[in-house]
XYZ file of C-alpha atoms in Angstrom:
461
model
C -180.228 140.824 -51.094
C -180.883 144.389 -51.543
C -177.549 144.847 -53.309
C -178.417 142.253 -55.836
C -181.928 143.672 -56.301
C -180.400 147.191 -56.613
C -178.043 145.925 -59.347
C -180.514 143.960 -61.530
C -184.066 144.647 -60.314
C -184.250 148.242 -59.045
C -187.999 148.202 -59.709
C -188.639 145.447 -57.204
C -186.570 147.175 -54.568
C -188.443 150.470 -55.158
C -191.723 148.579 -54.866
C -190.519 147.142 -51.371
C -189.812 150.615 -50.040
C -193.235 152.183 -50.982
C -195.243 153.009 -47.810
C -198.310 151.580 -49.324
C -198.222 148.349 -51.292
C -199.841 144.878 -51.605
C -197.545 142.566 -49.469
C -198.347 139.675 -51.491
C -197.211 141.489 -54.762
C -193.931 143.279 -53.980
C -191.892 140.559 -55.504
C -194.016 140.063 -58.676
C -191.334 140.483 -61.307
C -191.080 137.907 -64.184
C -187.369 138.582 -64.730
C -186.565 137.906 -61.187
C -188.438 134.561 -61.383
C -186.885 133.773 -64.547
C -183.379 134.051 -62.898
C -184.558 131.429 -60.453
C -186.564 129.144 -62.682
C -184.190 129.128 -65.843
C -182.096 126.576 -63.765
C -184.882 124.035 -63.967
C -185.777 124.223 -67.704
C -181.954 123.704 -68.407
C -181.972 120.899 -66.078
C -184.906 119.230 -67.702
C -183.343 119.353 -71.232
C -179.900 118.240 -69.971
C -181.250 115.278 -67.995
C -182.797 113.752 -71.129
C -179.626 114.380 -73.013
C -177.709 112.583 -70.306
C -179.695 109.495 -70.535
C -178.537 109.010 -74.020
C -174.875 109.911 -73.328
C -174.721 107.674 -70.261
C -174.471 104.463 -72.478
C -171.425 105.989 -74.165
C -169.505 107.662 -71.443
C -170.908 106.033 -68.210
C -172.273 107.270 -65.000
C -168.851 108.609 -63.913
C -168.457 110.500 -67.207
C -171.721 112.267 -67.022
C -170.886 113.537 -63.498
C -167.673 114.854 -64.655
C -169.351 116.821 -67.513
C -172.100 118.000 -64.873
C -169.313 119.269 -62.461
C -167.593 121.128 -65.372
C -170.888 122.907 -66.253
C -171.485 123.739 -62.654
C -168.137 125.372 -62.562
C -168.682 127.451 -65.816
C -172.109 128.536 -64.537
C -170.690 129.745 -61.145
C -168.134 131.873 -62.905
C -170.499 133.494 -65.362
C -172.984 134.280 -62.504
C -170.289 135.848 -60.377
C -169.124 138.054 -63.258
C -172.480 139.085 -64.437
C -173.114 142.636 -65.493
C -176.631 142.100 -66.885
C -179.762 139.986 -66.380
C -178.798 138.106 -69.596
C -175.503 137.061 -68.112
C -177.249 136.015 -64.887
C -179.760 133.783 -66.818
C -176.917 132.241 -68.993
C -174.941 131.404 -65.919
C -178.091 129.976 -64.258
C -178.722 127.836 -67.265
C -175.218 126.556 -67.223
C -175.822 125.615 -63.507
C -179.101 123.899 -64.776
C -177.173 121.850 -67.355
C -174.863 120.580 -64.841
C -177.720 119.918 -62.367
C -179.428 117.830 -65.154
C -176.385 115.749 -65.770
C -175.499 115.057 -62.229
C -179.177 114.311 -61.034
C -179.469 111.897 -63.862
C -176.365 109.989 -63.186
C -175.603 110.302 -59.401
C -178.719 108.583 -57.943
C -178.482 105.664 -60.422
C -174.669 105.390 -59.685
C -175.468 105.035 -55.839
C -178.343 102.691 -56.377
C -176.415 100.422 -58.662
C -173.421 100.495 -56.417
C -175.078 100.054 -52.968
C -175.597 96.841 -51.159
C -179.455 95.883 -51.267
C -179.912 96.213 -47.493
C -178.519 99.770 -47.421
C -179.571 101.164 -50.812
C -182.124 103.558 -49.412
C -179.374 105.178 -47.077
C -176.804 105.392 -49.890
C -179.127 106.801 -52.503
C -180.847 109.306 -50.112
C -177.326 110.510 -49.115
C -177.448 112.179 -52.444
C -180.296 114.381 -51.236
C -178.470 114.888 -47.899
C -175.438 116.384 -49.577
C -177.745 118.563 -51.659
C -179.282 119.816 -48.386
C -175.876 120.422 -46.968
C -175.011 122.456 -49.899
C -178.131 124.567 -49.422
C -177.312 125.062 -45.758
C -173.782 126.276 -46.697
C -175.340 128.533 -49.277
C -177.881 130.144 -46.869
C -175.117 130.592 -44.323
C -172.994 132.230 -46.949
C -175.813 134.374 -48.013
C -176.427 135.634 -44.385
C -172.822 136.819 -43.941
C -172.363 138.262 -47.612
C -175.623 140.256 -47.269
C -173.648 142.532 -44.977
C -171.076 143.264 -47.691
C -172.495 146.335 -49.415
C -172.668 146.493 -53.317
C -170.794 143.258 -54.187
C -171.682 140.686 -51.562
C -173.916 138.823 -54.066
C -170.999 138.213 -56.317
C -169.273 136.356 -53.477
C -172.412 134.324 -52.869
C -172.778 133.185 -56.568
C -168.962 132.867 -57.109
C -168.446 130.466 -54.210
C -170.486 127.853 -56.066
C -167.242 127.083 -57.828
C -166.000 125.317 -54.695
C -168.493 122.582 -54.692
C -168.099 122.427 -58.692
C -164.471 121.696 -58.305
C -165.114 119.013 -55.598
C -167.660 117.209 -58.069
C -165.052 117.213 -60.956
C -162.115 116.127 -58.613
C -164.246 113.549 -56.760
C -165.538 111.836 -59.946
C -161.979 111.149 -60.910
C -161.640 108.933 -57.949
C -164.522 106.680 -58.390
C -164.995 103.675 -60.718
C -167.940 103.375 -63.016
C -170.705 101.137 -61.733
C -170.633 97.368 -62.516
C -173.910 97.577 -64.518
C -172.665 100.434 -66.613
C -169.304 98.738 -67.221
C -171.106 95.697 -68.641
C -173.555 97.772 -70.601
C -170.520 99.650 -72.296
C -168.579 96.504 -73.193
C -166.057 96.083 -70.229
C -167.212 92.893 -68.458
C -163.502 92.002 -67.602
C -163.528 95.111 -65.194
C -166.790 94.328 -63.393
C -165.458 91.510 -60.965
C -162.541 93.659 -59.814
C -164.913 96.790 -59.481
C -167.370 94.621 -57.397
C -164.604 93.302 -55.173
C -163.316 96.901 -54.621
C -166.843 98.155 -53.684
C -167.899 95.109 -51.531
C -164.558 94.496 -49.884
C -161.563 92.170 -50.658
C -163.110 89.179 -48.713
C -166.689 89.444 -50.019
C -168.259 86.798 -52.151
C -169.278 88.756 -55.305
C -169.991 85.682 -57.631
C -173.814 85.668 -57.343
C -173.959 89.520 -57.682
C -171.528 89.364 -60.671
C -173.861 86.816 -62.353
C -177.024 88.743 -61.750
C -175.451 91.928 -63.292
C -174.248 90.158 -66.367
C -177.618 88.358 -66.821
C -179.432 91.747 -66.507
C -177.082 93.339 -68.903
C -177.456 90.643 -71.400
C -181.163 91.082 -71.276
C -180.791 94.917 -71.707
C -178.588 94.426 -74.739
C -181.392 92.425 -76.374
C -183.557 95.511 -75.857
C -180.836 98.033 -76.592
C -182.743 100.496 -78.623
C -185.855 102.534 -78.018
C -185.832 102.735 -74.221
C -187.974 105.694 -74.052
C -190.647 104.094 -76.459
C -190.335 100.815 -74.408
C -191.362 102.748 -71.319
C -194.729 103.394 -72.782
C -195.473 99.696 -73.586
C -197.849 97.551 -71.615
C -194.835 95.520 -70.091
C -193.424 98.729 -68.424
C -196.753 100.250 -67.495
C -196.284 100.049 -63.533
C -192.873 101.550 -64.030
C -194.158 104.383 -66.170
C -197.007 105.111 -63.652
C -194.930 105.295 -60.484
C -192.004 106.958 -62.555
C -194.367 109.854 -63.607
C -196.367 110.178 -60.357
C -193.634 110.589 -58.018
C -191.856 113.572 -59.662
C -195.489 115.158 -60.483
C -196.524 114.785 -56.971
C -193.170 115.911 -55.519
C -193.507 119.173 -57.625
C -196.918 119.817 -56.109
C -195.929 119.439 -52.400
C -195.390 123.164 -52.525
C -192.008 122.717 -50.942
C -190.081 123.546 -54.078
C -191.325 127.051 -54.196
C -191.339 127.386 -50.246
C -187.584 126.383 -50.347
C -186.571 128.744 -53.115
C -188.763 131.675 -52.006
C -188.549 131.144 -48.264
C -186.627 134.524 -47.726
C -189.305 136.227 -49.859
C -192.143 134.513 -47.865
C -190.444 135.584 -44.497
C -189.984 139.156 -45.892
C -193.530 139.149 -47.002
C -194.825 138.422 -43.504
C -192.704 141.196 -41.992
C -188.977 140.017 -41.292
C -186.000 142.211 -42.266
C -183.597 141.101 -44.925
C -181.092 139.676 -42.457
C -183.666 137.942 -40.355
C -185.364 136.519 -43.512
C -182.031 135.005 -44.598
C -181.398 133.683 -40.904
C -184.816 132.017 -41.070
C -183.684 130.221 -44.288
C -180.549 129.136 -42.609
C -182.488 127.537 -39.879
C -184.935 126.029 -42.308
C -182.028 124.431 -44.343
C -180.448 123.056 -41.043
C -183.923 121.506 -40.246
C -183.981 120.072 -43.702
C -180.535 118.492 -43.153
C -181.495 116.862 -39.822
C -184.744 115.490 -41.392
C -182.848 114.173 -44.320
C -180.115 112.458 -42.178
C -182.780 110.937 -39.960
C -184.508 109.674 -43.200
C -181.272 108.051 -44.274
C -181.144 106.255 -40.980
C -184.671 104.920 -40.683
C -185.583 104.352 -44.433
C -184.102 100.900 -44.717
C -185.714 99.940 -41.317
C -189.282 101.197 -41.540
C -189.766 101.338 -45.383
C -190.296 103.910 -48.064
C -194.094 103.817 -47.897
C -194.582 104.745 -44.290
C -192.309 107.835 -44.736
C -194.128 108.939 -47.745
C -197.444 108.838 -45.921
C -196.010 110.459 -42.674
C -194.541 113.296 -44.566
C -197.565 113.951 -46.702
C -199.882 114.185 -43.597
C -197.339 116.396 -41.814
C -197.125 118.897 -44.838
C -200.885 118.987 -45.231
C -201.451 120.076 -41.675
C -198.738 122.705 -41.719
C -199.870 124.237 -45.002
C -203.477 124.417 -43.931
C -202.337 126.187 -40.760
C -200.109 128.746 -42.824
C -203.028 129.472 -45.101
C -205.471 130.182 -42.244
C -202.732 132.459 -40.516
C -202.061 134.295 -43.569
C -205.843 134.608 -44.395
C -206.626 136.064 -40.858
C -203.609 138.296 -40.376
C -202.189 139.225 -43.750
C -204.734 138.485 -46.473
C -207.415 141.050 -45.186
C -205.192 143.986 -44.788
C -202.151 145.744 -46.165
C -199.021 146.175 -43.971
C -196.907 143.993 -41.653
C -198.250 140.779 -39.959
C -198.117 141.098 -36.184
C -194.917 139.488 -34.779
C -196.335 136.570 -32.977
C -198.348 135.504 -36.046
C -195.225 136.131 -38.290
C -193.168 133.882 -35.994
C -196.071 131.122 -36.157
C -195.700 131.106 -39.894
C -191.858 130.662 -39.629
C -192.251 127.749 -37.289
C -194.890 126.106 -39.395
C -192.547 126.432 -42.576
C -189.885 124.607 -40.400
C -192.134 121.984 -39.402
C -193.324 121.575 -43.080
C -189.786 121.390 -44.147
C -189.004 118.695 -41.564
C -191.796 116.575 -42.754
C -190.606 117.234 -46.363
C -186.954 116.342 -45.548
C -188.010 113.156 -43.980
C -190.028 111.802 -46.726
C -190.430 113.268 -50.232
C -187.288 115.017 -50.498
C -184.975 111.977 -50.356
C -187.550 109.384 -51.675
C -188.129 111.086 -54.909
C -184.449 110.201 -55.706
C -184.576 106.782 -54.050
C -187.584 105.186 -55.575
C -187.171 106.286 -59.112
C -183.572 105.170 -59.068
C -184.317 101.584 -57.897
C -187.684 100.503 -59.555
C -186.716 100.293 -63.175
C -185.134 97.232 -64.978
C -181.659 97.974 -66.312
C -182.682 98.029 -69.944
C -184.673 101.246 -69.139
C -183.055 102.575 -65.932
C -181.295 105.448 -67.511
C -184.301 106.371 -69.639
C -186.652 106.116 -66.649
C -184.479 108.107 -64.285
C -183.948 110.836 -66.921
C -187.782 110.911 -67.453
C -188.447 111.289 -63.684
C -185.767 114.017 -63.275
C -186.959 115.999 -66.332
C -190.592 115.918 -65.115
C -189.429 117.294 -61.704
C -187.401 119.910 -63.327
C -190.253 120.872 -65.794
C -192.761 121.315 -63.002
C -190.343 123.078 -60.876
C -189.618 125.557 -63.672
C -193.421 126.241 -64.227
C -194.057 126.489 -60.419
C -191.095 128.960 -59.908
C -192.043 130.994 -62.857
C -195.637 131.464 -61.771
C -195.528 131.201 -57.908
C -194.872 134.909 -57.260
C -197.668 135.851 -59.712
C -200.025 133.438 -58.123
C -199.228 134.642 -54.558
C -200.033 138.180 -55.805
C -203.345 137.081 -57.375
C -204.554 134.213 -55.151
C -202.832 135.432 -51.968
C -203.035 132.699 -49.035
C -205.353 130.482 -51.166
C -202.265 129.211 -53.096
C -201.199 127.086 -50.167
C -204.611 125.358 -50.251
C -204.043 124.186 -53.685
C -200.884 122.446 -52.527
C -202.906 120.902 -49.778
C -205.356 119.322 -52.251
C -202.420 117.882 -54.126
C -200.798 116.539 -50.898
C -204.189 114.661 -50.091
C -204.272 113.129 -53.651
C -200.572 112.098 -53.464
C -200.862 110.482 -50.128
C -203.962 108.425 -51.175
C -202.085 107.303 -54.309
C -199.018 106.137 -52.158
C -201.325 104.112 -49.931
C -203.075 102.411 -52.844
C -200.523 101.896 -55.574
C -196.856 102.351 -54.313
C -195.278 98.955 -53.563
C -192.685 98.698 -50.749
C -189.096 98.346 -52.109
C -187.268 98.168 -48.857
C -184.483 95.575 -48.846
C -185.285 94.185 -52.325
C -182.199 93.634 -54.526
C -182.205 96.111 -57.495
C -181.992 93.088 -60.036
C -184.896 91.242 -58.345
C -187.347 94.290 -58.213
C -189.839 92.609 -60.491
C -191.075 90.518 -57.672
C -192.592 93.602 -55.810
C -194.865 94.265 -58.783
C -195.886 90.621 -58.988
C -197.033 90.575 -55.333
C -198.928 93.937 -55.416
C -202.798 93.758 -55.300
C -203.026 96.083 -58.413
C -199.974 95.800 -60.383
C -199.799 92.077 -60.392
C -202.624 91.967 -63.027
C -200.209 93.598 -65.578
C -197.218 91.396 -64.785
C -199.526 88.324 -65.169
C -200.810 89.571 -68.380
C -197.189 90.086 -69.811
C -196.172 86.592 -68.593
C -199.306 85.042 -70.311
C -198.560 86.966 -73.565
C -194.877 85.833 -73.530
C -195.824 82.260 -73.035
C -198.434 82.359 -75.769
C -195.638 83.819 -78.121
C -193.262 81.049 -77.261
C -195.957 78.416 -77.985
C -196.546 79.868 -81.403
């Protein structure tokens, strides 16, 4: 918004209004990118902290803390009178994001029935996308308010913050978390409440207690244990998914889509309107993913989405190279529209695959004794890479121009090959029986066999 730039980044606004400027470089301002990226460095730190705290206060308690931090951040941002206040408010939002991102997907994964776990867990991403859609619609209308419209945009984040805090009071903690925290007497009643009054929960209750007993035997050193041979497959997948997710290019496209649309020639209002439609497409794709994920499986969606994003990003790079990269000025209207449509198509592929699956798969693959640590590691890696990308993307766009999108294409190719070769299918597998998918995988079974052989040798000794 020009009112926001005028208040805090007048040099960027003045660069935009110059008659002659490099279209790729007009937003190259490190304070502006710091405002965006500071959210993610705070999220990385708080997600690691949340993994330790969840054993003490549970998944529900972590979500309450996260919601309160969201509320504080939205108030500080709306009242900001300096860049320092903006970044402090943004970091408070990041701390809230780290807490809730660590707890909520695990909460859903532990509470959901096995046959619908993908849909339940991907619903977390669906509501994030709904939030983004509401935010972009809000920006579209508040952009018309001169001088203080940006304060309304930032301040309205208090509404979902209150919803998070109030909502967390009305849910019980997960059965797994209750057992781990020493409340086994509450587990059966919680399971009955979740599954329905007439459901038979005896088998599930026994599985949860058994898994929790095993976790208590390995109660300390969860992060250290993740790096041992026994957990090698979990570590590789748990690291690979957030790393590859970060290098799809969609994080920066989502965060900077209005700037990209303005770069290729759209006005402020049209750029925000383009982002509104982009968010709506993301929502449709995410809801479709929730519907089909437990039917066709995680692996197919990963591959389909990766190929779709590759094609779109190659086309975006080619158009920008031919019609924006070789000259100063505005891209011709038909080509600018083509870039807009390709970004929408790329977003659809992303929303159908990597956007929800990066929450679903890490939340379901880990054994209970390392689940919080594993989820925290995956989330913190995502935040760390997002921070680095958002901090340098505008500078890279200025330096490398359209070639920056080809870097993402190379990463997309590598990650799609990795999924084909090394990711096991987890569709429909009960979360406490997830070890079976590794024992049946062509590559990972050698590690599970080695671990079994070592365990048997120790028992004989």
